[in-house]
CSV table of C-alpha atoms in Angstrom, one decimal:
chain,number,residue,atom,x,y,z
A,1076,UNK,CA,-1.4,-39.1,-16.7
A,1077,UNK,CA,-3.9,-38.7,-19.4
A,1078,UNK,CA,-3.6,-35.2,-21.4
A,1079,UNK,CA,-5.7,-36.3,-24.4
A,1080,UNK,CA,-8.6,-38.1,-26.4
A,1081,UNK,CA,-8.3,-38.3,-29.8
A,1082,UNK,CA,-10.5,-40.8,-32.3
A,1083,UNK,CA,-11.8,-40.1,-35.8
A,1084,UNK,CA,-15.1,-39.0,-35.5
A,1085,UNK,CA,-17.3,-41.8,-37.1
A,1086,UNK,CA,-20.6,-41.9,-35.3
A,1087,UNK,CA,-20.7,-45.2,-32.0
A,1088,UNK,CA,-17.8,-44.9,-30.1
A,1089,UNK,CA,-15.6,-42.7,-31.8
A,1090,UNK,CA,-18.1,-39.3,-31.1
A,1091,UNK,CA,-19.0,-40.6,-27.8
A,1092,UNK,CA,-15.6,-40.6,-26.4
A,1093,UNK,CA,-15.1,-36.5,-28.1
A,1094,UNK,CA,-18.6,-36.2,-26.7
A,1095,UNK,CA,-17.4,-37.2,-23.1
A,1096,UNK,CA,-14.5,-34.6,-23.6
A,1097,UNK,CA,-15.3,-31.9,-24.8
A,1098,UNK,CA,-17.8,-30.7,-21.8
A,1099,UNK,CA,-15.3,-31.3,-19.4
A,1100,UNK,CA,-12.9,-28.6,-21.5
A,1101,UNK,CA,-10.5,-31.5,-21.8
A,1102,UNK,CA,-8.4,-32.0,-24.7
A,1103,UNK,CA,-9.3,-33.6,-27.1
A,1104,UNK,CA,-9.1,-34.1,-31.6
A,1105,UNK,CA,-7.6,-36.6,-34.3
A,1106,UNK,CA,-7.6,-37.2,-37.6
A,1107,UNK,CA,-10.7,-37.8,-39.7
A,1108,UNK,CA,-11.0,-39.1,-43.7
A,1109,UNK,CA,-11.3,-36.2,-46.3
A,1110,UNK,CA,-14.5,-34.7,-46.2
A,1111,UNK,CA,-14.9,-35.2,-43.1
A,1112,UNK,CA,-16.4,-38.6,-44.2
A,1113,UNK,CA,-19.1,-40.7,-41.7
A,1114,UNK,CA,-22.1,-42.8,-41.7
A,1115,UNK,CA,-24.3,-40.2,-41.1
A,1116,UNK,CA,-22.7,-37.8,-43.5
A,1117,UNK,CA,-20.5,-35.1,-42.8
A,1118,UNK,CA,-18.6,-35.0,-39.1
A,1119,UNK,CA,-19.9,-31.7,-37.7
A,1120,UNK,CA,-17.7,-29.2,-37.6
A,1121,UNK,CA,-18.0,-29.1,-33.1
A,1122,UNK,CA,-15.5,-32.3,-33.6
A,1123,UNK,CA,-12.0,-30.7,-33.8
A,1124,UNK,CA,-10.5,-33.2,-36.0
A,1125,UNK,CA,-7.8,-32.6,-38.2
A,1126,UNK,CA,-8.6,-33.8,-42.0
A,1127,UNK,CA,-6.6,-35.9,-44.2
A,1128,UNK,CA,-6.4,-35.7,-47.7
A,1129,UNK,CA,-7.5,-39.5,-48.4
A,1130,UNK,CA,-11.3,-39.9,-48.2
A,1131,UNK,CA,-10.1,-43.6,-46.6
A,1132,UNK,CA,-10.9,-44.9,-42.8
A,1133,UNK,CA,-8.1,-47.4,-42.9
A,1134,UNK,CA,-5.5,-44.0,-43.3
A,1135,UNK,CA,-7.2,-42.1,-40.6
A,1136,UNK,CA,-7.3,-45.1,-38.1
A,1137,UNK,CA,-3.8,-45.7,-38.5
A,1138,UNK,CA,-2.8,-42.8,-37.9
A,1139,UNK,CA,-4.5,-41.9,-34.6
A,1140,UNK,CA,-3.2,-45.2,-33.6
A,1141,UNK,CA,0.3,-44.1,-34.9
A,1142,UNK,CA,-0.1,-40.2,-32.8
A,1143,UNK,CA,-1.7,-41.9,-29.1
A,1144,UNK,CA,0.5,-43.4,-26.6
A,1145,UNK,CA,-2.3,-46.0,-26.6
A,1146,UNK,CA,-5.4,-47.4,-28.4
A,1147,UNK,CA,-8.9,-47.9,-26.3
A,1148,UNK,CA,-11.2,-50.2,-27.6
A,1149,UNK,CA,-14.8,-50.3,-26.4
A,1150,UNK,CA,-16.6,-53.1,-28.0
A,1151,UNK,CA,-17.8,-56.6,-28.1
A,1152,UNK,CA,-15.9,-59.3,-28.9
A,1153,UNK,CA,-14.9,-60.9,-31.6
A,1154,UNK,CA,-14.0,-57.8,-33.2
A,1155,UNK,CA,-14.6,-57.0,-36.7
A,1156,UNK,CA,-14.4,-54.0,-39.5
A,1157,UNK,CA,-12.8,-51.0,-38.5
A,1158,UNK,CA,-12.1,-51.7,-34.9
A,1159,UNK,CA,-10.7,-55.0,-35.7
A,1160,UNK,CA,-7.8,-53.2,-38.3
A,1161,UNK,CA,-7.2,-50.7,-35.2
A,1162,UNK,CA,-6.2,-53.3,-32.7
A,1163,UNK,CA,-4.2,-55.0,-35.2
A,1164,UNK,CA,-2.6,-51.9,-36.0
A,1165,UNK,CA,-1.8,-51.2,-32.4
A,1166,UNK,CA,-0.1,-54.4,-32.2
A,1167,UNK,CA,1.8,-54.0,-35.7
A,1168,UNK,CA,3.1,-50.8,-34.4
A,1169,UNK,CA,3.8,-51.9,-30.8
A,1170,UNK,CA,0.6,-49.8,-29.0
A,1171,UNK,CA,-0.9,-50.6,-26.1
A,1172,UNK,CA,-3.8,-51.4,-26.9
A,1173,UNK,CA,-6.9,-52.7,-24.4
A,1174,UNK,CA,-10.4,-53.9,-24.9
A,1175,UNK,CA,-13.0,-53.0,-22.6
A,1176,UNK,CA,-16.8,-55.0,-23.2
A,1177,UNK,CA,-19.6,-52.3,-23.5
A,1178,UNK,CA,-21.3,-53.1,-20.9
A,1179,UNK,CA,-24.2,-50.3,-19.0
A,1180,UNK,CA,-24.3,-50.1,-16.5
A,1181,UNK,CA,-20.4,-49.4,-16.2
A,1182,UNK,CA,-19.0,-52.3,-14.0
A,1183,UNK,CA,-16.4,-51.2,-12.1
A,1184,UNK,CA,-14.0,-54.0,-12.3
A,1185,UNK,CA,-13.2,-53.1,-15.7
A,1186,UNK,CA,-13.3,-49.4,-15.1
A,1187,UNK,CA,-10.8,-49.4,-12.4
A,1188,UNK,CA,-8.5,-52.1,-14.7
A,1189,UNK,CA,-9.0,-49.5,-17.8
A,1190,UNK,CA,-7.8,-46.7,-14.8
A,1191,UNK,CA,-4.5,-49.0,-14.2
A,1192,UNK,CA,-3.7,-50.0,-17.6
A,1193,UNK,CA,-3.1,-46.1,-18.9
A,1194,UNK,CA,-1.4,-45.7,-15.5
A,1195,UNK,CA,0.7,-48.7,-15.9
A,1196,UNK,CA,1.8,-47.7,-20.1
A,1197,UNK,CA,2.1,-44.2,-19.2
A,1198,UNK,CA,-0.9,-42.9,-21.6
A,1199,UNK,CA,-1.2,-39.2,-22.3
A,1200,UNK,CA,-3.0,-39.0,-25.4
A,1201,UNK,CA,-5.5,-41.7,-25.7
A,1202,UNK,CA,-6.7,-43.2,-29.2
A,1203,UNK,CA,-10.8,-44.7,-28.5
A,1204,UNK,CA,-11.9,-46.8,-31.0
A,1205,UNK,CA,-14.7,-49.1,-31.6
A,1206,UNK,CA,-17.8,-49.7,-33.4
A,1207,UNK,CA,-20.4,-47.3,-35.0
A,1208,UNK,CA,-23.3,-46.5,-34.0
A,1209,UNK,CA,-25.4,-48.4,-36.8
A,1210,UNK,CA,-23.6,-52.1,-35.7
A,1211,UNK,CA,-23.6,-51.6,-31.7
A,1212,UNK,CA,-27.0,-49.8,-30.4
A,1213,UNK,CA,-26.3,-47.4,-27.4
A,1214,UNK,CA,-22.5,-47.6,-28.2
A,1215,UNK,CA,-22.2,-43.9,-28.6
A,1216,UNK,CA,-23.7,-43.3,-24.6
A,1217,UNK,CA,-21.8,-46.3,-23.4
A,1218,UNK,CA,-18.1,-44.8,-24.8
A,1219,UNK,CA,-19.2,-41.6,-23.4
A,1220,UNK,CA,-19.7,-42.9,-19.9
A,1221,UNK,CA,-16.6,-44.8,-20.0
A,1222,UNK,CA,-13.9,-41.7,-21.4
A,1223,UNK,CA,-15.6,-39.6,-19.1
A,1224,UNK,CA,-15.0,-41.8,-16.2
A,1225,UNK,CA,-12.1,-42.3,-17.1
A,1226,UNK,CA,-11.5,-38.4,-17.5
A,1227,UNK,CA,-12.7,-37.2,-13.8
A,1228,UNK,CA,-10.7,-40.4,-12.5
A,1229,UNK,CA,-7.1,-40.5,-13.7
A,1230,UNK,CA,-6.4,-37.0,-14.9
A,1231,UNK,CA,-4.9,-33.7,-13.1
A,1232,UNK,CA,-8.1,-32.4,-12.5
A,1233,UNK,CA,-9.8,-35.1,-10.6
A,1234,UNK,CA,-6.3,-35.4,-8.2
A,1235,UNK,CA,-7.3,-31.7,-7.1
């Protein structure tokens, strides 16, 4: 049952799927570059990531991919950049890992297979990866739609 959403904090996907979390009062956090390094600047402080001392991406996504039971990946294929080193880094490490297109409006085919696959692998804390918000437009409300769906669906809270 999932307990946790963690991702770096780099603007797109990453923010949306803290930004889906934290609302709700669900847990969430992960590991972000020195600085608290982004696109846009510095991650702001609401984000409660834990900071690494290498000012690297590549370091911080392997190791929220190293501390999840799993690795989502919202994006559109092929992959490339940053989300393309976390999925191989799931598989190096022997993560789950699962792809979901970013389509809006959700289609609930793929929400309900995203539902069974952290049912299925036993996902607690959740990695959510994909790209920023300057290569995918309207990523950042797409991954936020999707985690929190995925929040009120398949955790404690929404079998109350």
């Amino acid at each position: 049952m999932l307990k946790k959403i963690v991702s770096g904090g780099q603007t797109g996907v990453d923010r949306g799927a803290l930004d889906a979390a934290l609302p709700r009062g669900f847990p969430c956090g992960g590991y972000c570059p020195a600085g608290r390094r982004a696109e846009d600047g510095r991650i702001p402080a609401r984000y409660p990531l834990e900071e690494l001392s290498s000012p690297h991406y590549q370091v911080r996504t392997r190791r929220n991919v190293e501390e999840s039971d799993g690795t989502l990946i919202i994006s559109p294929e092929p992959l490339g950049g940053g989300t393309l080193l976390t999925a191989g880094h799931a598989t190096k490490t022997g993560r789950p890992c699962i792809v979901i297109p970013p389509e809006y409006p959700l289609v609930r085919p793929e929400l309900e297979r995203l539902a069974g696959w952290t049912q299925d692998h036993g996902i607690a804390v959740l990695n959510v990866a994909g790209p920023r918000a300057s290569a995918t437009p309207d990523i950042h409300a797409i991954a936020e739609a999707i985690v929190g769906w995925l929040i009120e669906n398949t955790t404690a809270a929404s079998r109350s």
